[in-house]
Amino acid sequence: TSQINKLTSSGGGIVTGYFNSDDLAAGTCSNEREIVYLVSPDSGGIHSTKVTNKFWKSNFAPGVFPHELEDLINHYQRVVVKGASAEAGCLNEGLSHLIEDLVGYNVENYSRYDLFLSSPQSYSACGGTSLAQRGGIYLFLRYLYERSGNDKNFLKNMVQSSAKSYTNIVSGLTGKTSDFDSMVEFLRQWAIALAYTDSGVTTADKYKYKARVKNATTGNWEGVCL
């Protein structure tokens, strides 16, 4: 809808879309249904910043839509079905960025984790939703997803849960071992993987990211390039 275009001011950036949790509750501010809001093509810049039809089709529609759909599903499963509190914003956004990757539209995550890797000591693994922090939590969740054996049940467990934040990650991870079943161990081995991937120092899978692969449908790369 062009109403989303109008939310972007002349100050830079662009509002690409969102999910509004109020829509899943009854009330005067609710549409009382499941809705994902997306910016619309606007090649002439009539409503705000120009959004060409080509760029909309190649970026916003295929990338932003599954991102926001994860937000909707996450909130619905946790709050409406489980009666629990909403997930921590950083982890929810991290899951959404991982979903962009898994559906074959990983094109924006590289710039986010480049920001994180330029100064990783400046950010916690799950401490906020800035672009750099989004890059960091995406990298962390991608590593855990690969350590789970690319098991989609890992993602399902975290969405269909009453646990929150770090506790949710530990309880949701599939394929845990005796030396890989706590947040301390997750973070320690992840830090090693960030340093050792593509270095030739080790061949141990637990200390490196898997090689990227091309998504069979979109032709885009899935995975991490360090």
Coordinates of N, CA and C in Angstrom, one line a residue:
T1 N 0.8 -1.2 0.0 CA 0.0 0.0 0.0 C 0.9 1.2 0.0
S2 N 0.4 2.3 -0.7 CA 1.2 3.5 -0.8 C 1.2 4.2 0.6
Q3 N 0.3 3.8 1.5 CA 0.3 4.4 2.8 C 1.7 4.2 3.5
I4 N 2.3 3.0 3.2 CA 3.6 2.7 3.8 C 4.6 3.6 3.2
N5 N 4.5 3.9 1.9 CA 5.5 4.8 1.2 C 5.5 6.1 1.9
K6 N 4.3 6.6 2.3 CA 4.2 7.9 2.9 C 4.9 8.0 4.3
L7 N 5.1 6.8 4.9 CA 5.8 6.9 6.2 C 7.3 7.2 6.1
T8 N 7.8 7.1 4.9 CA 9.2 7.5 4.7 C 9.4 9.0 4.6
S9 N 10.2 9.6 5.4 CA 10.4 11.0 5.3 C 11.6 11.3 4.4
S10 N 11.9 12.6 4.2 CA 13.0 13.0 3.3 C 14.3 12.9 4.0
G11 N 14.3 12.4 5.3 CA 15.6 12.3 6.1 C 16.5 11.1 5.8
G12 N 16.1 10.3 4.8 CA 16.9 9.2 4.4 C 16.3 7.9 4.9
G13 N 16.8 6.8 4.2 CA 16.2 5.5 4.5 C 14.8 5.3 3.9
I14 N 14.2 4.2 4.2 CA 12.9 3.9 3.7 C 12.2 2.9 4.5
V15 N 10.9 3.1 4.8 CA 10.1 2.2 5.5 C 9.7 1.1 4.5
T16 N 10.1 -0.1 4.6 CA 9.8 -1.1 3.6 C 8.6 -2.0 4.0
G17 N 8.3 -2.1 5.2 CA 7.2 -2.9 5.6 C 7.2 -3.2 7.1
Y18 N 6.2 -3.8 7.6 CA 6.1 -4.1 9.0 C 4.9 -5.0 9.3
F19 N 4.9 -5.6 10.5 CA 3.8 -6.3 11.1 C 3.4 -5.6 12.3
N20 N 2.1 -5.4 12.5 CA 1.5 -4.7 13.7 C 0.8 -5.7 14.6
S21 N 1.4 -5.9 15.8 CA 0.8 -6.9 16.7 C -0.6 -6.6 17.1
D22 N -1.0 -5.3 17.1 CA -2.4 -4.9 17.4 C -3.4 -5.6 16.6
D23 N -3.0 -5.9 15.3 CA -4.0 -6.5 14.4 C -4.4 -7.9 14.8
L24 N -3.7 -8.6 15.8 CA -4.1 -9.9 16.2 C -4.9 -9.8 17.5
A25 N -5.3 -8.6 17.9 CA -6.1 -8.4 19.1 C -7.3 -7.6 18.8
A26 N -8.4 -7.8 19.6 CA -9.6 -7.0 19.4 C -9.4 -5.6 19.9
G27 N -9.9 -4.6 19.2 CA -9.8 -3.2 19.7 C -9.9 -2.2 18.6
T28 N -10.0 -0.9 19.0 CA -10.2 0.1 18.0 C -9.0 0.3 17.1
C29 N -7.8 -0.1 17.5 CA -6.6 0.1 16.7 C -6.2 -1.2 16.0
S30 N -7.2 -2.1 15.9 CA -6.9 -3.4 15.3 C -7.7 -3.7 14.0
N31 N -7.1 -4.3 13.1 CA -7.9 -4.8 11.9 C -8.4 -6.2 12.2
E32 N -8.0 -6.8 13.3 CA -8.5 -8.1 13.8 C -8.3 -9.2 12.7
R33 N -7.1 -9.2 12.2 CA -6.8 -10.3 11.2 C -5.3 -10.3 11.0
E34 N -4.8 -11.3 10.3 CA -3.3 -11.4 10.1 C -3.0 -10.6 8.8
I35 N -2.1 -9.5 9.1 CA -1.8 -8.6 8.0 C -0.2 -8.4 8.0
V36 N 0.4 -8.4 6.9 CA 1.7 -7.9 6.7 C 1.6 -6.7 5.8
Y37 N 2.2 -5.6 6.2 CA 2.2 -4.3 5.4 C 3.5 -4.2 4.6
L38 N 3.4 -3.9 3.3 CA 4.6 -3.7 2.5 C 4.5 -2.4 1.7
V39 N 5.6 -1.8 1.5 CA 5.7 -0.6 0.6 C 5.3 -1.0 -0.8
S40 N 4.7 -0.1 -1.5 CA 4.3 -0.4 -2.9 C 5.2 0.2 -3.9
P41 N 5.2 -0.4 -5.2 CA 6.0 0.2 -6.2 C 5.6 1.7 -6.5
D42 N 6.5 2.6 -6.6 CA 6.2 4.0 -6.9 C 7.4 4.6 -7.7
S43 N 7.4 4.2 -8.9 CA 8.6 4.6 -9.8 C 8.7 6.2 -9.9
G44 N 7.6 6.8 -9.8 CA 7.6 8.3 -10.0 C 7.9 9.0 -8.7
G45 N 8.0 8.3 -7.6 CA 8.2 9.0 -6.3 C 7.0 9.9 -5.9
I46 N 5.8 9.5 -6.3 CA 4.6 10.3 -6.0 C 4.4 10.4 -4.5
H47 N 4.5 9.4 -3.8 CA 4.2 9.3 -2.4 C 5.4 9.6 -1.5
S48 N 6.6 9.3 -1.9 CA 7.8 9.5 -1.1 C 9.0 9.1 -2.0
T49 N 10.0 8.5 -1.4 CA 11.1 8.0 -2.1 C 10.8 7.1 -3.3
K50 N 11.4 7.3 -4.4 CA 11.2 6.4 -5.6 C 11.4 4.9 -5.3
V51 N 10.5 4.1 -5.6 CA 10.6 2.7 -5.5 C 10.3 2.1 -6.9
T52 N 11.2 1.7 -7.7 CA 10.9 1.2 -9.0 C 10.3 -0.2 -8.9
N53 N 9.5 -0.5 -9.9 CA 8.8 -1.8 -10.0 C 9.8 -2.9 -10.0
K54 N 10.9 -2.7 -10.7 CA 12.0 -3.8 -10.8 C 12.6 -4.0 -9.5
F55 N 13.0 -2.9 -8.7 CA 13.6 -3.1 -7.4 C 12.6 -3.7 -6.4
W56 N 11.4 -3.3 -6.5 CA 10.3 -3.8 -5.6 C 10.2 -5.3 -5.8
K57 N 10.2 -5.8 -7.0 CA 10.1 -7.2 -7.3 C 11.3 -8.0 -6.9
S58 N 12.5 -7.4 -7.0 CA 13.7 -8.1 -6.7 C 14.2 -8.0 -5.3
N59 N 13.6 -7.1 -4.5 CA 14.1 -6.9 -3.2 C 13.0 -6.8 -2.1
F60 N 12.1 -5.9 -2.2 CA 11.1 -5.7 -1.1 C 10.1 -6.9 -1.1
A61 N 9.5 -7.2 -2.2 CA 8.5 -8.2 -2.2 C 9.0 -9.6 -1.8
P62 N 10.1 -10.1 -2.3 CA 10.6 -11.4 -2.0 C 11.4 -11.5 -0.7
G63 N 12.0 -10.3 -0.2 CA 12.8 -10.3 1.0 C 12.1 -9.8 2.2
V64 N 11.4 -8.7 2.1 CA 10.7 -8.1 3.2 C 9.5 -8.9 3.6
F65 N 8.8 -9.4 2.6 CA 7.5 -10.2 3.0 C 7.8 -11.4 3.9
P66 N 8.7 -12.3 3.5 CA 9.0 -13.4 4.5 C 9.5 -12.9 5.8
H67 N 10.3 -11.9 5.8 CA 10.8 -11.3 7.0 C 9.7 -10.9 8.0
E68 N 8.7 -10.1 7.4 CA 7.6 -9.7 8.3 C 6.6 -10.8 8.6
L69 N 6.5 -11.8 7.7 CA 5.7 -12.9 7.9 C 6.2 -13.7 9.1
E70 N 7.5 -13.8 9.3 CA 8.1 -14.5 10.5 C 7.7 -13.7 11.7
D71 N 7.7 -12.4 11.7 CA 7.3 -11.6 12.8 C 5.9 -11.9 13.2
L72 N 5.0 -12.0 12.2 CA 3.6 -12.3 12.5 C 3.4 -13.7 13.1
I73 N 4.1 -14.7 12.5 CA 3.9 -16.1 13.0 C 4.5 -16.2 14.4
N74 N 5.6 -15.6 14.6 CA 6.3 -15.6 15.9 C 5.4 -15.1 17.0
H75 N 4.8 -13.9 16.7 CA 3.9 -13.3 17.7 C 2.6 -14.1 17.9
Y76 N 2.1 -14.6 16.8 CA 0.8 -15.4 16.9 C 1.1 -16.6 17.7
Q77 N 2.1 -17.4 17.4 CA 2.4 -18.6 18.1 C 2.7 -18.4 19.6
R78 N 3.5 -17.4 19.9 CA 3.9 -17.1 21.3 C 2.8 -16.5 22.1
V79 N 2.2 -15.4 21.6 CA 1.3 -14.6 22.4 C -0.2 -15.1 22.3
V80 N -0.6 -15.4 21.1 CA -2.0 -15.8 21.0 C -2.2 -17.3 21.3
V81 N -1.3 -18.2 20.8 CA -1.5 -19.6 21.0 C -1.0 -20.0 22.4
K82 N 0.2 -19.6 22.8 CA 0.9 -20.0 24.1 C 0.5 -19.1 25.2
G83 N 0.0 -17.9 25.0 CA -0.3 -17.0 26.1 C 1.0 -16.5 26.8
A84 N 2.1 -16.5 26.1 CA 3.4 -16.1 26.6 C 3.6 -14.6 26.2
S85 N 4.8 -14.1 26.6 CA 5.1 -12.7 26.2 C 5.8 -12.8 24.8
A86 N 5.8 -11.7 24.2 CA 6.5 -11.6 22.9 C 8.0 -11.9 23.0
E87 N 8.6 -12.4 22.0 CA 10.0 -12.7 22.0 C 10.8 -11.4 22.1
A88 N 12.0 -11.5 22.6 CA 12.9 -10.3 22.6 C 13.1 -9.8 21.2
G89 N 13.1 -8.5 21.0 CA 13.2 -7.9 19.7 C 14.4 -8.4 18.9
C90 N 15.5 -8.5 19.5 CA 16.7 -8.8 18.8 C 16.7 -10.3 18.3
L91 N 16.1 -11.2 19.1 CA 16.0 -12.6 18.6 C 15.0 -12.7 17.5
N92 N 13.9 -12.0 17.7 CA 12.8 -12.1 16.7 C 13.3 -11.6 15.3
E93 N 14.0 -10.4 15.4 CA 14.6 -9.9 14.1 C 15.6 -10.8 13.6
G94 N 16.4 -11.4 14.4 CA 17.5 -12.3 13.9 C 16.8 -13.5 13.2
L95 N 15.7 -14.0 13.7 CA 15.0 -15.1 13.1 C 14.5 -14.7 11.7
S96 N 14.0 -13.5 11.7 CA 13.4 -12.9 10.4 C 14.5 -12.8 9.4
H97 N 15.7 -12.3 9.8 CA 16.8 -12.2 8.8 C 17.3 -13.6 8.4
L98 N 17.3 -14.6 9.3 CA 17.6 -15.9 8.9 C 16.6 -16.5 7.9
I99 N 15.4 -16.2 8.0 CA 14.3 -16.6 7.1 C 14.6 -16.0 5.7
E100 N 15.0 -14.7 5.7 CA 15.3 -14.2 4.4 C 16.4 -15.0 3.6
D101 N 17.3 -15.5 4.4 CA 18.4 -16.3 3.9 C 17.8 -17.7 3.4
L102 N 17.0 -18.3 4.2 CA 16.6 -19.7 3.9 C 15.6 -19.7 2.8
V103 N 14.9 -18.6 2.5 CA 14.0 -18.6 1.3 C 14.6 -18.1 0.1
G104 N 16.0 -17.9 0.1 CA 16.7 -17.5 -1.1 C 16.8 -16.1 -1.4
Y105 N 16.6 -15.2 -0.4 CA 16.8 -13.7 -0.6 C 17.6 -13.2 0.5
N106 N 18.9 -13.6 0.5 CA 19.9 -13.2 1.5 C 20.6 -12.0 1.1
V107 N 20.1 -11.2 0.2 CA 20.9 -10.1 -0.4 C 21.2 -9.0 0.5
E108 N 20.4 -8.7 1.5 CA 20.7 -7.6 2.4 C 21.5 -7.9 3.7
N109 N 21.6 -9.2 4.0 CA 22.2 -9.6 5.3 C 23.7 -9.3 5.3
Y110 N 24.3 -9.4 4.1 CA 25.8 -9.2 4.1 C 26.2 -7.8 4.6
S111 N 25.5 -6.8 4.2 CA 25.8 -5.4 4.6 C 25.6 -5.3 6.1
R112 N 24.6 -6.0 6.7 CA 24.4 -5.9 8.1 C 25.5 -6.5 8.9
Y113 N 25.9 -7.7 8.5 CA 26.9 -8.4 9.3 C 28.3 -7.8 9.0
D114 N 28.5 -7.1 7.9 CA 29.7 -6.4 7.7 C 29.9 -5.3 8.8
L115 N 28.8 -4.7 9.1 CA 28.8 -3.6 10.2 C 29.2 -4.3 11.5
F116 N 28.6 -5.4 11.8 CA 28.9 -6.1 13.1 C 30.3 -6.5 13.1
L117 N 30.8 -7.1 12.1 CA 32.2 -7.6 12.1 C 33.3 -6.6 12.1
S118 N 32.9 -5.3 11.7 CA 33.8 -4.2 11.7 C 34.2 -3.8 13.2
S119 N 33.3 -4.2 14.1 CA 33.6 -3.9 15.5 C 32.8 -4.8 16.4
P120 N 33.0 -6.2 16.4 CA 32.2 -7.1 17.1 C 32.2 -6.9 18.6
Q121 N 33.3 -6.3 19.1 CA 33.4 -6.1 20.6 C 32.5 -5.1 21.0
S122 N 31.9 -4.3 20.1 CA 31.0 -3.2 20.5 C 29.5 -3.7 20.7
Y123 N 29.2 -4.9 20.4 CA 27.8 -5.4 20.4 C 27.7 -6.7 21.2
S124 N 26.6 -6.8 21.9 CA 26.3 -8.1 22.5 C 25.6 -9.0 21.4
A125 N 25.5 -10.3 21.7 CA 25.0 -11.2 20.8 C 23.5 -11.0 20.6
C126 N 22.8 -10.5 21.6 CA 21.4 -10.2 21.4 C 21.0 -9.0 22.3
G127 N 21.4 -7.8 21.8 CA 21.2 -6.7 22.7 C 20.5 -5.5 22.1
G128 N 20.0 -5.6 20.9 CA 19.3 -4.5 20.3 C 18.9 -4.8 18.8
T129 N 18.4 -3.8 18.1 CA 17.9 -4.1 16.8 C 18.5 -3.1 15.8
S130 N 19.7 -2.5 16.1 CA 20.4 -1.7 15.1 C 20.8 -2.6 13.9
L131 N 21.2 -2.0 12.8 CA 21.7 -2.8 11.6 C 22.8 -3.7 12.0
A132 N 23.8 -3.2 12.8 CA 24.9 -4.0 13.1 C 24.5 -5.1 14.1
Q133 N 23.6 -4.9 15.0 CA 23.2 -5.9 15.9 C 22.3 -7.0 15.2
R134 N 21.6 -6.5 14.2 CA 20.8 -7.5 13.4 C 21.8 -8.4 12.6
G135 N 22.9 -7.8 12.1 CA 23.9 -8.6 11.5 C 24.5 -9.6 12.4
G136 N 24.8 -9.2 13.7 CA 25.4 -10.1 14.6 C 24.5 -11.3 15.0
I137 N 23.2 -11.0 15.3 CA 22.3 -12.1 15.7 C 22.0 -13.0 14.5
Y138 N 22.0 -12.4 13.3 CA 21.8 -13.3 12.2 C 23.0 -14.3 12.1
L139 N 24.2 -13.8 12.2 CA 25.4 -14.6 12.1 C 25.3 -15.7 13.2
F140 N 24.9 -15.4 14.4 CA 24.8 -16.3 15.5 C 23.8 -17.4 15.2
L141 N 22.6 -17.0 14.8 CA 21.5 -18.0 14.5 C 21.9 -18.8 13.3
R142 N 22.5 -18.2 12.3 CA 22.9 -19.0 11.1 C 23.9 -20.1 11.6
Y143 N 24.8 -19.8 12.4 CA 25.8 -20.8 13.0 C 25.1 -21.9 13.7
L144 N 24.1 -21.5 14.6 CA 23.4 -22.5 15.4 C 22.5 -23.4 14.4
Y145 N 21.9 -22.8 13.4 CA 21.1 -23.5 12.5 C 22.0 -24.6 11.8
E146 N 23.2 -24.2 11.4 CA 24.1 -25.1 10.7 C 24.5 -26.2 11.7
R147 N 24.8 -25.9 13.0 CA 25.2 -26.8 14.0 C 24.0 -27.8 14.3
S148 N 22.8 -27.4 14.0 CA 21.7 -28.3 14.2 C 21.5 -29.3 13.1
G149 N 22.4 -29.2 12.1 CA 22.2 -30.0 10.9 C 21.2 -29.4 9.9
N150 N 21.1 -28.1 9.9 CA 20.1 -27.4 9.0 C 18.7 -28.0 9.3
D151 N 18.4 -28.2 10.6 CA 17.2 -28.7 11.0 C 16.1 -27.6 11.2
K152 N 15.1 -27.7 10.4 CA 14.1 -26.6 10.5 C 13.3 -26.7 11.9
N153 N 13.4 -27.9 12.5 CA 12.8 -28.0 13.9 C 13.4 -27.0 14.9
F154 N 14.7 -26.7 14.7 CA 15.3 -25.7 15.5 C 14.5 -24.4 15.5
L155 N 14.1 -23.9 14.3 CA 13.4 -22.7 14.1 C 11.9 -22.9 14.6
K156 N 11.3 -24.0 14.4 CA 10.0 -24.3 14.8 C 9.9 -24.3 16.4
N157 N 11.0 -24.9 17.0 CA 11.0 -24.9 18.5 C 11.0 -23.6 19.1
M158 N 11.8 -22.7 18.5 CA 11.9 -21.3 19.0 C 10.7 -20.5 18.8
V159 N 10.0 -20.7 17.8 CA 8.7 -19.9 17.5 C 7.6 -20.5 18.4
Q160 N 7.5 -21.8 18.5 CA 6.4 -22.4 19.2 C 6.8 -22.7 20.7
S161 N 7.2 -21.6 21.4 CA 7.8 -21.7 22.7 C 7.3 -20.6 23.6
S162 N 7.3 -20.9 24.9 CA 7.0 -19.9 25.9 C 8.3 -19.3 26.5
A163 N 9.4 -20.0 26.2 CA 10.7 -19.5 26.7 C 11.1 -18.2 25.9
K164 N 12.1 -17.5 26.4 CA 12.4 -16.2 25.8 C 13.9 -16.0 25.7
S165 N 14.3 -15.3 24.7 CA 15.7 -14.9 24.5 C 16.7 -16.1 24.6
Y166 N 17.8 -15.9 25.4 CA 18.8 -16.9 25.5 C 18.3 -18.3 25.9
T167 N 17.3 -18.3 26.9 CA 16.7 -19.5 27.3 C 16.0 -20.3 26.2
N168 N 15.4 -19.5 25.3 CA 14.7 -20.1 24.2 C 15.7 -20.7 23.2
I169 N 16.8 -20.0 23.0 CA 17.8 -20.6 22.1 C 18.3 -21.9 22.6
V170 N 18.7 -22.0 23.8 CA 19.2 -23.2 24.4 C 18.2 -24.4 24.4
S171 N 17.0 -24.1 24.7 CA 16.0 -25.1 24.7 C 15.5 -25.5 23.3
G172 N 15.7 -24.6 22.4 CA 15.2 -24.9 21.0 C 16.2 -25.6 20.1
L173 N 17.5 -25.5 20.5 CA 18.5 -26.1 19.6 C 18.4 -27.6 19.5
T174 N 18.4 -28.1 18.3 CA 18.4 -29.6 18.2 C 19.8 -30.1 18.0
G175 N 20.0 -31.3 18.3 CA 21.3 -31.9 18.1 C 22.4 -31.4 19.0
K176 N 22.0 -31.1 20.3 CA 23.0 -30.6 21.3 C 23.9 -31.8 21.7
T177 N 25.1 -31.5 22.1 CA 26.0 -32.5 22.6 C 26.5 -32.0 24.0
S178 N 27.2 -32.9 24.7 CA 27.6 -32.6 26.1 C 28.5 -31.4 26.1
D179 N 29.2 -31.1 25.1 CA 30.1 -29.9 25.1 C 29.5 -28.7 24.3
F180 N 28.2 -28.8 24.0 CA 27.5 -27.8 23.2 C 26.1 -27.7 23.6
D181 N 25.8 -27.4 24.9 CA 24.4 -27.4 25.4 C 24.2 -26.2 26.3
S182 N 25.0 -25.1 26.2 CA 24.8 -24.0 27.0 C 25.1 -22.7 26.2
M183 N 24.6 -21.6 26.7 CA 24.9 -20.3 25.9 C 26.3 -20.0 25.9
V184 N 27.0 -20.3 27.0 CA 28.5 -20.0 27.1 C 29.2 -20.8 26.0
E185 N 28.8 -22.1 25.8 CA 29.5 -22.9 24.8 C 29.1 -22.5 23.4
F186 N 27.8 -22.1 23.2 CA 27.4 -21.6 21.9 C 28.2 -20.4 21.5
L187 N 28.4 -19.4 22.4 CA 29.1 -18.2 22.1 C 30.6 -18.4 21.9
R188 N 31.2 -19.3 22.7 CA 32.6 -19.5 22.6 C 32.9 -20.2 21.3
Q189 N 32.2 -21.2 20.9 CA 32.5 -21.9 19.7 C 32.1 -21.0 18.4
W190 N 31.1 -20.2 18.6 CA 30.7 -19.3 17.5 C 31.8 -18.3 17.2
A191 N 32.4 -17.8 18.3 CA 33.5 -16.8 18.2 C 34.7 -17.4 17.4
I192 N 35.0 -18.7 17.8 CA 36.0 -19.4 17.1 C 35.7 -19.6 15.6
A193 N 34.5 -19.9 15.3 CA 34.0 -20.1 13.9 C 34.2 -18.8 13.1
L194 N 33.9 -17.6 13.7 CA 34.0 -16.4 13.1 C 35.5 -16.1 12.7
A195 N 36.4 -16.5 13.6 CA 37.8 -16.3 13.3 C 38.4 -17.4 12.4
Y196 N 37.9 -18.6 12.4 CA 38.6 -19.7 11.7 C 38.0 -20.0 10.3
T197 N 36.7 -19.6 10.1 CA 36.1 -19.9 8.8 C 37.0 -19.4 7.6
D198 N 37.2 -20.2 6.6 CA 38.0 -19.9 5.5 C 39.5 -19.5 5.7
S199 N 40.0 -19.9 7.0 CA 41.4 -19.6 7.3 C 42.3 -20.7 7.0
G200 N 41.7 -22.0 6.9 CA 42.6 -23.1 6.7 C 43.2 -23.7 8.0
V201 N 42.8 -23.1 9.1 CA 43.4 -23.5 10.4 C 42.8 -24.8 10.9
T202 N 41.6 -25.1 10.6 CA 40.9 -26.3 11.1 C 40.0 -26.8 10.1
T203 N 39.7 -28.1 10.1 CA 38.7 -28.7 9.3 C 37.5 -29.1 10.1
A204 N 37.5 -28.9 11.4 CA 36.4 -29.2 12.3 C 35.2 -28.4 11.9
D205 N 34.1 -29.1 11.6 CA 32.9 -28.4 11.2 C 32.3 -27.5 12.3
K206 N 32.6 -27.8 13.6 CA 32.0 -27.0 14.6 C 32.7 -25.6 14.7
Y207 N 33.9 -25.5 14.1 CA 34.6 -24.3 14.2 C 34.6 -23.5 12.9
K208 N 33.6 -23.7 12.0 CA 33.6 -22.9 10.8 C 32.1 -23.0 10.3
Y209 N 31.8 -22.0 9.5 CA 30.6 -22.0 8.7 C 30.7 -22.9 7.5
K210 N 29.5 -23.5 7.2 CA 29.5 -24.3 6.0 C 29.6 -23.4 4.7
A211 N 30.1 -24.0 3.7 CA 30.3 -23.2 2.4 C 28.9 -22.8 1.9
R212 N 28.8 -21.7 1.3 CA 27.6 -21.2 0.8 C 27.1 -22.1 -0.4
V213 N 25.8 -22.0 -0.6 CA 25.2 -22.8 -1.7 C 24.2 -21.8 -2.4
K214 N 24.0 -22.1 -3.7 CA 23.0 -21.3 -4.5 C 21.6 -21.9 -4.2
N215 N 20.7 -21.0 -3.9 CA 19.3 -21.4 -3.8 C 18.7 -21.9 -5.1
A216 N 18.2 -23.0 -5.1 CA 17.7 -23.6 -6.4 C 16.6 -22.8 -7.1
T217 N 15.9 -22.1 -6.3 CA 14.7 -21.3 -6.9 C 15.1 -19.9 -7.3
T218 N 15.9 -19.2 -6.5 CA 16.2 -17.8 -6.8 C 17.6 -17.6 -7.4
G219 N 18.5 -18.6 -7.2 CA 19.8 -18.4 -7.8 C 20.7 -17.6 -6.9
N220 N 20.2 -17.1 -5.7 CA 21.0 -16.3 -4.8 C 21.7 -17.2 -3.8
W221 N 22.8 -16.7 -3.3 CA 23.6 -17.4 -2.3 C 22.8 -17.6 -1.0
E222 N 22.9 -18.7 -0.4 CA 22.5 -19.0 1.0 C 23.7 -19.2 1.8
G223 N 23.7 -18.6 3.0 CA 24.8 -18.9 4.0 C 25.7 -17.6 4.1
V224 N 26.8 -17.9 4.8 CA 27.7 -16.8 5.2 C 29.0 -16.7 4.4
C225 N 29.4 -15.5 4.0 CA 30.7 -15.3 3.4 C 31.5 -14.4 4.2
L226 N 32.6 -15.0 4.9 CA 33.4 -14.2 5.7 C 34.7 -13.7 5.1

